[in-house]
PDB file of C-alpha atoms in Angstrom:
ATOM      1  CA  MET A 624     -44.184   9.689  29.127  1.00 50.00           C
ATOM      2  CA  THR A 625     -43.923  12.989  30.981  1.00 54.00           C
ATOM      3  CA  ARG A 626     -42.423  16.123  29.484  1.00 52.00           C
ATOM      4  CA  GLY A 627     -39.463  15.772  31.849  1.00 52.00           C
ATOM      5  CA  MET A 628     -38.818  12.220  30.704  1.00 45.00           C
ATOM      6  CA  ILE A 629     -38.981  13.307  27.055  1.00 43.00           C
ATOM      7  CA  LYS A 630     -36.418  16.036  27.703  1.00 45.00           C
ATOM      8  CA  ALA A 631     -34.164  13.581  29.512  1.00 45.00           C
ATOM      9  CA  ALA A 632     -34.400  11.055  26.661  1.00 45.00           C
ATOM     10  CA  ALA A 633     -33.637  13.784  24.122  1.00 43.00           C
ATOM     11  CA  ALA A 634     -30.604  14.841  26.129  1.00 42.00           C
ATOM     12  CA  VAL A 635     -29.314  11.276  26.219  1.00 41.00           C
ATOM     13  CA  LEU A 636     -29.849  10.871  22.454  1.00 42.00           C
ATOM     14  CA  ALA A 637     -28.041  14.130  21.757  1.00 40.00           C
ATOM     15  CA  ALA A 638     -25.139  13.044  23.926  1.00 39.00           C
ATOM     16  CA  LEU A 639     -24.919   9.767  22.048  1.00 40.00           C
ATOM     17  CA  LEU A 640     -24.928  11.495  18.685  1.00 42.00           C
ATOM     18  CA  LEU A 641     -22.351  14.058  19.731  1.00 38.00           C
ATOM     19  CA  GLY A 642     -20.218  11.354  21.248  1.00 40.00           C
ATOM     20  CA  ALA A 643     -20.334   9.033  18.248  1.00 38.00           C
ATOM     21  CA  CYS A 644     -16.624   8.471  18.547  1.00 45.00           C
ATOM     22  CA  SER A 645     -17.062   6.743  21.899  1.00 43.00           C
ATOM     23  CA  VAL A 646     -20.244   4.892  20.868  1.00 56.00           C
ATOM     24  CA  PHE A 647     -18.996   3.484  17.568  1.00 70.00           C
ATOM     25  CA  GLY A 648     -15.288   3.328  18.373  1.00 81.00           C
ATOM     26  CA  PRO A 649     -12.390   5.744  17.850  1.00 90.00           C
ATOM     27  CA  THR A 650     -12.001   7.466  14.502  1.00 93.00           C
ATOM     28  CA  GLU A 651      -8.546   8.924  15.137  1.00 95.00           C
ATOM     29  CA  LEU A 652      -5.315   7.618  16.588  1.00 96.00           C
ATOM     30  CA  PRO A 653      -4.437   8.802  20.102  1.00 96.00           C
ATOM     31  CA  ASP A 654      -1.620  11.340  20.382  1.00 94.00           C
ATOM     32  CA  ASP A 655       0.392   9.232  22.830  1.00 95.00           C
ATOM     33  CA  PRO A 656       2.771   7.575  22.963  1.00 94.00           C
ATOM     34  CA  ALA A 657       4.573   9.586  20.299  1.00 95.00           C
ATOM     35  CA  ARG A 658       7.686   7.468  20.895  1.00 97.00           C
ATOM     36  CA  ALA A 659       8.396   3.908  21.946  1.00 98.00           C
ATOM     37  CA  ASP A 660      11.362   1.553  22.143  1.00 98.00           C
ATOM     38  CA  PRO A 661      12.587   0.825  18.596  1.00 98.00           C
ATOM     39  CA  LEU A 662      11.394  -2.333  16.896  1.00 99.00           C
ATOM     40  CA  PRO A 663      13.773  -4.760  15.123  1.00 98.00           C
ATOM     41  CA  GLN A 664      15.592  -2.973  12.306  1.00 98.00           C
ATOM     42  CA  ASP A 665      14.382  -5.083   9.385  1.00 96.00           C
ATOM     43  CA  GLN A 666      10.844  -5.527  10.694  1.00 97.00           C
ATOM     44  CA  LEU A 667       8.197  -4.280   8.282  1.00 98.00           C
ATOM     45  CA  VAL A 668       6.091  -2.216  10.664  1.00 98.00           C
ATOM     46  CA  LEU A 669       3.609  -0.649   8.276  1.00 98.00           C
ATOM     47  CA  GLU A 670       2.615  -1.476   4.706  1.00 98.00           C
ATOM     48  CA  VAL A 671      -0.157   0.285   2.803  1.00 97.00           C
ATOM     49  CA  THR A 672      -1.193  -1.021  -0.616  1.00 96.00           C
ATOM     50  CA  TYR A 673      -4.053   0.205  -2.769  1.00 92.00           C
ATOM     51  CA  GLY A 674      -5.234  -2.877  -4.616  1.00 89.00           C
ATOM     52  CA  VAL A 675      -6.224  -3.168  -8.256  1.00 88.00           C
ATOM     53  CA  GLY A 676      -9.884  -3.455  -9.249  1.00 84.00           C
ATOM     54  CA  GLY A 677     -11.425  -6.357 -11.115  1.00 81.00           C
ATOM     55  CA  LEU A 678     -11.541  -4.681 -14.540  1.00 80.00           C
ATOM     56  CA  ALA A 679      -8.000  -3.278 -14.415  1.00 86.00           C
ATOM     57  CA  PRO A 680      -5.555  -4.023 -17.254  1.00 88.00           C
ATOM     58  CA  PRO A 681      -3.061  -6.827 -16.555  1.00 89.00           C
ATOM     59  CA  GLU A 682      -0.173  -4.365 -16.504  1.00 92.00           C
ATOM     60  CA  LEU A 683      -1.541  -2.822 -13.315  1.00 92.00           C
ATOM     61  CA  TYR A 684      -1.510  -6.212 -11.602  1.00 91.00           C
ATOM     62  CA  ALA A 685       2.137  -6.735 -12.549  1.00 93.00           C
ATOM     63  CA  THR A 686       3.211  -3.353 -11.202  1.00 94.00           C
ATOM     64  CA  ALA A 687       0.903  -3.220  -8.158  1.00 92.00           C
ATOM     65  CA  ALA A 688       3.117  -2.499  -5.165  1.00 93.00           C
ATOM     66  CA  PRO A 689       2.872  -0.911  -1.732  1.00 95.00           C
ATOM     67  CA  TRP A 690       2.215   2.798  -1.663  1.00 95.00           C
ATOM     68  CA  LEU A 691       3.931   3.237   1.703  1.00 97.00           C
ATOM     69  CA  LEU A 692       6.371   1.134   3.707  1.00 98.00           C
ATOM     70  CA  ALA A 693       7.896   1.833   7.125  1.00 98.00           C
ATOM     71  CA  TYR A 694      10.545  -0.339   8.792  1.00 98.00           C
ATOM     72  CA  GLY A 695      11.768  -0.680  12.344  1.00 98.00           C
ATOM     73  CA  ASP A 696      15.045   1.113  11.614  1.00 98.00           C
ATOM     74  CA  GLY A 697      13.197   4.207  10.381  1.00 98.00           C
ATOM     75  CA  ARG A 698      13.324   3.557   6.644  1.00 98.00           C
ATOM     76  CA  MET A 699      10.279   4.891   4.851  1.00 98.00           C
ATOM     77  CA  ILE A 700       9.477   4.344   1.175  1.00 98.00           C
ATOM     78  CA  MET A 701       6.605   6.118  -0.528  1.00 97.00           C
ATOM     79  CA  ALA A 702       5.225   6.165  -4.073  1.00 96.00           C
ATOM     80  CA  GLU A 703       5.241   9.403  -6.012  1.00 94.00           C
ATOM     81  CA  PRO A 704       1.849  10.657  -7.250  1.00 89.00           C
ATOM     82  CA  GLN A 705       1.194   9.382 -10.759  1.00 86.00           C
ATOM     83  CA  ASN A 706      -1.675   9.066 -13.214  1.00 85.00           C
ATOM     84  CA  VAL A 707      -2.178   5.667 -14.828  1.00 81.00           C
ATOM     85  CA  LYS A 708      -2.281   7.269 -18.270  1.00 85.00           C
ATOM     86  CA  ASP A 709       1.368   8.253 -17.770  1.00 90.00           C
ATOM     87  CA  GLY A 710       2.488   4.642 -17.601  1.00 93.00           C
ATOM     88  CA  TRP A 711       2.548   1.451 -15.568  1.00 94.00           C
ATOM     89  CA  HIS A 712       5.930   1.864 -13.923  1.00 96.00           C
ATOM     90  CA  LYS A 713       5.902   3.898 -10.722  1.00 94.00           C
ATOM     91  CA  SER A 714       8.600   6.022  -9.145  1.00 96.00           C
ATOM     92  CA  TYR A 715       9.341   6.059  -5.437  1.00 97.00           C
ATOM     93  CA  ARG A 716      11.229   8.100  -2.866  1.00 97.00           C
ATOM     94  CA  GLN A 717      12.804   7.140   0.434  1.00 98.00           C
ATOM     95  CA  THR A 718      13.875   8.754   3.680  1.00 98.00           C
ATOM     96  CA  MET A 719      14.965   7.934   7.232  1.00 97.00           C
ATOM     97  CA  ILE A 720      12.991   8.931  10.304  1.00 96.00           C
ATOM     98  CA  ASP A 721      13.481   8.372  14.019  1.00 97.00           C
ATOM     99  CA  PRO A 722      12.891   4.645  14.772  1.00 98.00           C
ATOM    100  CA  GLU A 723      11.231   5.611  18.056  1.00 98.00           C
ATOM    101  CA  LEU A 724       8.573   7.523  16.104  1.00 98.00           C
ATOM    102  CA  VAL A 725       7.843   4.456  13.964  1.00 98.00           C
ATOM    103  CA  ALA A 726       7.502   2.301  17.080  1.00 98.00           C
ATOM    104  CA  GLY A 727       5.327   4.968  18.699  1.00 98.00           C
ATOM    105  CA  LEU A 728       2.991   4.957  15.703  1.00 98.00           C
ATOM    106  CA  ALA A 729       2.620   1.174  15.944  1.00 98.00           C
ATOM    107  CA  GLU A 730       1.877   1.479  19.655  1.00 98.00           C
ATOM    108  CA  ARG A 731      -0.765   4.159  19.069  1.00 98.00           C
ATOM    109  CA  ALA A 732      -2.372   1.948  16.420  1.00 97.00           C
ATOM    110  CA  ARG A 733      -2.420  -0.890  18.955  1.00 97.00           C
ATOM    111  CA  ALA A 734      -4.026   1.360  21.553  1.00 96.00           C
ATOM    112  CA  ALA A 735      -6.736   2.272  19.018  1.00 96.00           C
ATOM    113  CA  GLY A 736      -7.540  -1.409  18.464  1.00 96.00           C
ATOM    114  CA  LEU A 737      -5.960  -1.901  15.040  1.00 96.00           C
ATOM    115  CA  ASP A 738      -3.805  -4.787  16.263  1.00 94.00           C
ATOM    116  CA  ARG A 739      -6.654  -7.278  15.869  1.00 94.00           C
ATOM    117  CA  GLU A 740      -8.879  -8.447  13.037  1.00 94.00           C
ATOM    118  CA  LEU A 741     -11.710  -6.039  12.276  1.00 96.00           C
ATOM    119  CA  ASP A 742     -14.699  -5.931   9.939  1.00 96.00           C
ATOM    120  CA  PHE A 743     -14.553  -2.893   7.649  1.00 97.00           C
ATOM    121  CA  GLY A 744     -17.708  -3.740   5.741  1.00 97.00           C
ATOM    122  CA  SER A 745     -18.140  -4.041   1.992  1.00 96.00           C
ATOM    123  CA  PRO A 746     -19.760  -1.187   0.026  1.00 96.00           C
ATOM    124  CA  GLN A 747     -22.307  -2.344  -2.554  1.00 94.00           C
ATOM    125  CA  VAL A 748     -20.177  -1.553  -5.598  1.00 93.00           C
ATOM    126  CA  THR A 749     -18.333  -3.886  -7.938  1.00 92.00           C
ATOM    127  CA  ASP A 750     -14.900  -4.224  -9.545  1.00 91.00           C
ATOM    128  CA  LEU A 751     -13.104  -1.754  -7.294  1.00 93.00           C
ATOM    129  CA  GLY A 752      -9.840  -2.293  -5.498  1.00 93.00           C
ATOM    130  CA  SER A 753      -9.204  -2.736  -1.787  1.00 96.00           C
ATOM    131  CA  LEU A 754      -6.907  -1.090   0.686  1.00 96.00           C
ATOM    132  CA  ASN A 755      -4.546  -3.757   2.014  1.00 96.00           C
ATOM    133  CA  PHE A 756      -2.857  -2.912   5.265  1.00 96.00           C
ATOM    134  CA  LEU A 757      -0.141  -4.619   7.313  1.00 98.00           C
ATOM    135  CA  LEU A 758       0.638  -3.532  10.876  1.00 98.00           C
ATOM    136  CA  HIS A 759       3.390  -5.201  12.918  1.00 98.00           C
ATOM    137  CA  GLY A 760       4.317  -3.760  16.290  1.00 97.00           C
ATOM    138  CA  THR A 761       5.443  -5.656  19.372  1.00 97.00           C
ATOM    139  CA  GLY A 762       2.895  -8.421  18.863  1.00 94.00           C
ATOM    140  CA  GLU A 763       1.990 -10.589  15.899  1.00 96.00           C
ATOM    141  CA  PRO A 764       1.510  -8.918  12.496  1.00 97.00           C
ATOM    142  CA  VAL A 765      -2.085  -8.214  11.544  1.00 98.00           C
ATOM    143  CA  ARG A 766      -3.559  -7.587   8.106  1.00 97.00           C
ATOM    144  CA  HIS A 767      -6.541  -5.430   7.286  1.00 97.00           C
ATOM    145  CA  ARG A 768      -8.481  -5.284   4.036  1.00 97.00           C
ATOM    146  CA  ALA A 769     -11.040  -2.580   3.297  1.00 98.00           C
ATOM    147  CA  TYR A 770     -12.854  -2.941  -0.027  1.00 97.00           C
ATOM    148  CA  ALA A 771     -13.716   0.243  -1.972  1.00 96.00           C
ATOM    149  CA  PHE A 772     -11.806   2.419   0.463  1.00 96.00           C
ATOM    150  CA  GLY A 773     -13.138   5.957   0.048  1.00 94.00           C
ATOM    151  CA  PRO A 774     -15.632   8.104   1.993  1.00 94.00           C
ATOM    152  CA  GLU A 775     -17.736   8.720  -1.102  1.00 93.00           C
ATOM    153  CA  MET A 776     -18.477   4.974  -1.385  1.00 93.00           C
ATOM    154  CA  GLU A 777     -19.137   4.215   2.279  1.00 94.00           C
ATOM    155  CA  ASP A 778     -22.609   5.704   2.882  1.00 90.00           C
ATOM    156  CA  GLY A 779     -24.278   2.302   3.121  1.00 94.00           C
ATOM    157  CA  LEU A 780     -21.942   0.982   5.799  1.00 97.00           C
ATOM    158  CA  SER A 781     -22.761   0.819   9.478  1.00 96.00           C
ATOM    159  CA  PRO A 782     -21.428   3.524  11.819  1.00 96.00           C
ATOM    160  CA  TRP A 783     -19.040   0.957  13.304  1.00 96.00           C
ATOM    161  CA  GLU A 784     -17.616   0.061   9.893  1.00 97.00           C
ATOM    162  CA  ARG A 785     -17.231   3.708   8.901  1.00 96.00           C
ATOM    163  CA  SER A 786     -15.489   4.547  12.173  1.00 96.00           C
ATOM    164  CA  ARG A 787     -12.967   1.744  11.598  1.00 97.00           C
ATOM    165  CA  ARG A 788     -12.269   3.038   8.100  1.00 97.00           C
ATOM    166  CA  ASP A 789     -11.798   6.537   9.500  1.00 97.00           C
ATOM    167  CA  LEU A 790      -9.319   5.043  11.944  1.00 97.00           C
ATOM    168  CA  LEU A 791      -7.340   3.519   9.062  1.00 97.00           C
ATOM    169  CA  ARG A 792      -7.322   6.909   7.345  1.00 97.00           C
ATOM    170  CA  SER A 793      -6.037   8.488  10.534  1.00 97.00           C
ATOM    171  CA  LEU A 794      -3.226   5.934  10.742  1.00 97.00           C
ATOM    172  CA  ILE A 795      -2.202   6.611   7.137  1.00 96.00           C
ATOM    173  CA  ASP A 796      -2.244  10.374   7.744  1.00 96.00           C
ATOM    174  CA  ASN A 797      -0.146   9.952  10.878  1.00 97.00           C
ATOM    175  CA  ALA A 798       2.329   7.736   9.025  1.00 96.00           C
ATOM    176  CA  GLU A 799       2.784  10.359   6.314  1.00 93.00           C
ATOM    177  CA  ALA A 800       3.228  13.048   8.956  1.00 95.00           C
ATOM    178  CA  LEU A 801       6.097  11.129  10.583  1.00 93.00           C
ATOM    179  CA  ALA A 802       8.404  12.198   7.766  1.00 90.00           C
ATOM    180  CA  GLY A 803       7.735  15.858   8.553  1.00 87.00           C
ATOM    181  CA  ASP A 804      10.500  17.928   6.975  1.00 86.00           C
ATOM    182  CA  ALA A 805      12.763  14.932   6.392  1.00 89.00           C
ATOM    183  CA  SER A 806      14.914  15.013   3.291  1.00 95.00           C
ATOM    184  CA  TRP A 807      13.524  12.663   0.647  1.00 96.00           C
ATOM    185  CA  GLN A 808      15.897  10.908  -1.745  1.00 97.00           C
ATOM    186  CA  PRO A 809      15.252   8.985  -4.975  1.00 97.00           C
ATOM    187  CA  TYR A 810      14.546   5.334  -4.264  1.00 98.00           C
ATOM    188  CA  ARG A 811      17.396   2.875  -4.879  1.00 97.00           C
ATOM    189  CA  PRO A 812      16.043  -0.686  -4.851  1.00 97.00           C
ATOM    190  CA  GLU A 813      18.036  -3.678  -3.685  1.00 96.00           C
ATOM    191  CA  LEU A 814      15.543  -6.140  -5.199  1.00 97.00           C
ATOM    192  CA  ILE A 815      13.014  -5.919  -8.017  1.00 97.00           C
ATOM    193  CA  PHE A 816      10.697  -8.401  -9.715  1.00 97.00           C
ATOM    194  CA  VAL A 817      10.359  -8.556 -13.489  1.00 97.00           C
ATOM    195  CA  TYR A 818       7.180  -9.954 -15.058  1.00 96.00           C
ATOM    196  CA  GLU A 819       6.787 -10.804 -18.709  1.00 96.00           C
ATOM    197  CA  GLN A 820       3.368 -10.508 -20.307  1.00 94.00           C
ATOM    198  CA  ARG A 821       2.324 -11.828 -23.684  1.00 88.00           C
ATOM    199  CA  GLY A 822      -0.836 -11.821 -25.722  1.00 73.00           C
ATOM    200  CA  ASP A 823      -3.507  -9.151 -25.531  1.00 63.00           C
ATOM    201  CA  THR A 824      -1.792  -6.438 -23.496  1.00 63.00           C
ATOM    202  CA  HIS A 825      -2.091  -2.673 -23.713  1.00 64.00           C
ATOM    203  CA  ASP A 826       0.943  -1.840 -25.845  1.00 70.00           C
ATOM    204  CA  ARG A 827       1.782   1.814 -25.534  1.00 77.00           C
ATOM    205  CA  GLY A 828       4.931   3.861 -25.579  1.00 78.00           C
ATOM    206  CA  THR A 829       8.122   3.389 -27.568  1.00 88.00           C
ATOM    207  CA  ALA A 830      10.236   0.269 -27.228  1.00 93.00           C
ATOM    208  CA  GLU A 831      13.747   0.765 -25.884  1.00 95.00           C
ATOM    209  CA  PRO A 832      16.689  -1.625 -25.567  1.00 97.00           C
ATOM    210  CA  TRP A 833      16.431  -3.775 -22.457  1.00 98.00           C
ATOM    211  CA  PRO A 834      18.988  -2.452 -19.913  1.00 98.00           C
ATOM    212  CA  GLY A 835      19.399  -5.599 -17.835  1.00 98.00           C
ATOM    213  CA  PRO A 836      20.756  -9.113 -18.288  1.00 98.00           C
ATOM    214  CA  ASP A 837      19.243 -11.447 -20.864  1.00 98.00           C
ATOM    215  CA  PRO A 838      15.696 -12.099 -19.578  1.00 98.00           C
ATOM    216  CA  ASP A 839      15.914 -15.728 -20.647  1.00 96.00           C
ATOM    217  CA  ARG A 840      18.693 -16.169 -18.073  1.00 97.00           C
ATOM    218  CA  PHE A 841      16.604 -15.250 -15.043  1.00 97.00           C
ATOM    219  CA  LEU A 842      12.905 -15.375 -16.000  1.00 97.00           C
ATOM    220  CA  ILE A 843      11.090 -18.537 -14.954  1.00 94.00           C
ATOM    221  CA  GLU A 844       8.320 -19.661 -17.283  1.00 92.00           C
ATOM    222  CA  GLY A 845       4.980 -20.850 -15.996  1.00 81.00           C
ATOM    223  CA  THR A 846       5.245 -19.240 -12.573  1.00 72.00           C
ATOM    224  CA  LYS A 847       2.222 -19.321 -10.296  1.00 69.00           C
ATOM    225  CA  SER A 848       1.954 -15.542 -10.287  1.00 72.00           C
ATOM    226  CA  PHE A 849      -1.111 -13.998 -11.918  1.00 77.00           C
ATOM    227  CA  ARG A 850       1.026 -10.977 -12.801  1.00 89.00           C
ATOM    228  CA  GLY A 851       2.678 -12.484 -15.868  1.00 91.00           C
ATOM    229  CA  THR A 852       3.533 -15.608 -17.839  1.00 92.00           C
ATOM    230  CA  ALA A 853       7.122 -15.526 -16.560  1.00 95.00           C
ATOM    231  CA  CYS A 854       8.784 -13.945 -13.557  1.00 95.00           C
ATOM    232  CA  GLY A 855      12.278 -13.378 -12.217  1.00 96.00           C
ATOM    233  CA  GLU A 856      14.161 -11.211  -9.770  1.00 96.00           C
ATOM    234  CA  LEU A 857      17.158  -8.920 -10.029  1.00 98.00           C
ATOM    235  CA  ARG A 858      19.302  -7.657  -7.173  1.00 98.00           C
ATOM    236  CA  GLY A 859      21.907  -5.037  -6.435  1.00 98.00           C
ATOM    237  CA  ALA A 860      23.302  -2.916  -9.244  1.00 98.00           C
ATOM    238  CA  GLU A 861      21.292  -4.769 -11.901  1.00 98.00           C
ATOM    239  CA  ALA A 862      18.058  -4.081 -10.020  1.00 98.00           C
ATOM    240  CA  ASP A 863      18.850  -0.394  -9.650  1.00 98.00           C
ATOM    241  CA  ARG A 864      19.873  -0.010 -13.296  1.00 98.00           C
ATOM    242  CA  VAL A 865      16.674  -1.627 -14.589  1.00 99.00           C
ATOM    243  CA  TYR A 866      14.501   0.381 -12.176  1.00 98.00           C
ATOM    244  CA  GLN A 867      16.082   3.671 -13.248  1.00 98.00           C
ATOM    245  CA  ALA A 868      15.550   2.749 -16.910  1.00 98.00           C
ATOM    246  CA  SER A 869      11.918   1.834 -16.217  1.00 98.00           C
ATOM    247  CA  LEU A 870      11.272   5.431 -15.116  1.00 97.00           C
ATOM    248  CA  ARG A 871      12.122   6.498 -18.663  1.00 96.00           C
ATOM    249  CA  ASN A 872      10.109   3.659 -20.187  1.00 96.00           C
ATOM    250  CA  ARG A 873       6.891   3.706 -18.175  1.00 95.00           C
ATOM    251  CA  PHE A 874       4.964   1.279 -20.397  1.00 95.00           C
ATOM    252  CA  GLY A 875       7.459  -1.590 -20.304  1.00 96.00           C
ATOM    253  CA  GLN A 876       8.040  -1.965 -24.040  1.00 95.00           C
ATOM    254  CA  TRP A 877      11.578  -3.279 -24.606  1.00 96.00           C
ATOM    255  CA  THR A 878      13.641  -4.935 -27.297  1.00 96.00           C
ATOM    256  CA  VAL A 879      15.948  -7.872 -26.609  1.00 97.00           C
ATOM    257  CA  ASP A 880      18.280  -8.728 -29.497  1.00 96.00           C
ATOM    258  CA  GLY A 881      15.984  -6.685 -31.698  1.00 94.00           C
ATOM    259  CA  GLU A 882      12.859  -8.606 -30.673  1.00 95.00           C
ATOM    260  CA  PRO A 883       9.999  -6.869 -28.805  1.00 94.00           C
ATOM    261  CA  ARG A 884       9.329  -7.996 -25.225  1.00 95.00           C
ATOM    262  CA  LYS A 885       6.796  -6.771 -22.665  1.00 95.00           C
ATOM    263  CA  LEU A 886       8.733  -6.691 -19.372  1.00 97.00           C
ATOM    264  CA  LEU A 887       7.145  -4.953 -16.405  1.00 97.00           C
ATOM    265  CA  ILE A 888       9.015  -3.878 -13.297  1.00 97.00           C
ATOM    266  CA  ASN A 889       7.752  -4.201  -9.739  1.00 96.00           C
ATOM    267  CA  ALA A 890      10.321  -2.152  -7.863  1.00 95.00           C
ATOM    268  CA  VAL A 891       9.008  -2.190  -4.280  1.00 93.00           C
ATOM    269  CA  PRO A 892       8.607  -5.787  -3.147  1.00 84.00           C
ATOM    270  CA  GLY A 893       6.112  -5.873  -0.335  1.00 87.00           C
ATOM    271  CA  SER A 894       4.841  -8.710   1.800  1.00 89.00           C
ATOM    272  CA  ARG A 895       2.577  -9.866  -1.043  1.00 85.00           C
ATOM    273  CA  THR A 896       4.975  -9.403  -3.969  1.00 86.00           C
ATOM    274  CA  GLY A 897       6.919 -12.231  -5.563  1.00 86.00           C
ATOM    275  CA  CYS A 898       7.022 -14.774  -8.345  1.00 88.00           C
ATOM    276  CA  ASP A 899       4.666 -17.041  -6.390  1.00 82.00           C
ATOM    277  CA  ARG A 900       2.065 -14.327  -5.731  1.00 76.00           C
TER     278      ARG A 900
END
């Protein structure tokens, strides 16, 4: 190989390395379109859930819920930052944003290729959770799952897999940015799920009187859910009252007619939340 050919090959290699985004796929969402025609009002456009790892306590499974939700009408619900040691029950906030911005985000995600099934690889670590992602724009809804979602655990993945994970991170960042300076309000749920757990659970905190209706009236024993031995749902004012009380009783220790009960609240029903899941 001549010196000129070596220089040419080196130039091509350098161009490939510098242009890794184009070689291995996009790592960021495009800027356009910022807006698009609004999607159906009640359509769940975006759902981001950080899953529970294999060695997590059962209480975390019962309270596992989406971290971020965005709907076609502009509703956005987001979890507040919280450390697990502070309790199982999570608090949330909600706001309204321009529906055209939500639709635009879905369209940009489609343009980046996130509207189809993708392989995000699997880092060689065990018992960690996964990022579960739902995207629903103008086409069919698509789900993504990225195990051990974090740059510090992704060194062994291929460049293609890492670029797709970077693209998911970009979508999450862009979703958060949609709210901008919007006014956030405390979350007021219309529906919650209540799971009862018995046996060897992590009992912490101080028991307080149960603020809702008699659990034996609405809990269904032997449900298929892995989140508890019994499950039921509350709606409307009862749901809101129990959720607000759960923020003062983060560990789910209650008394019903003087008897202790472990009742855990899942306050943000997502696409994978329910008594049969």
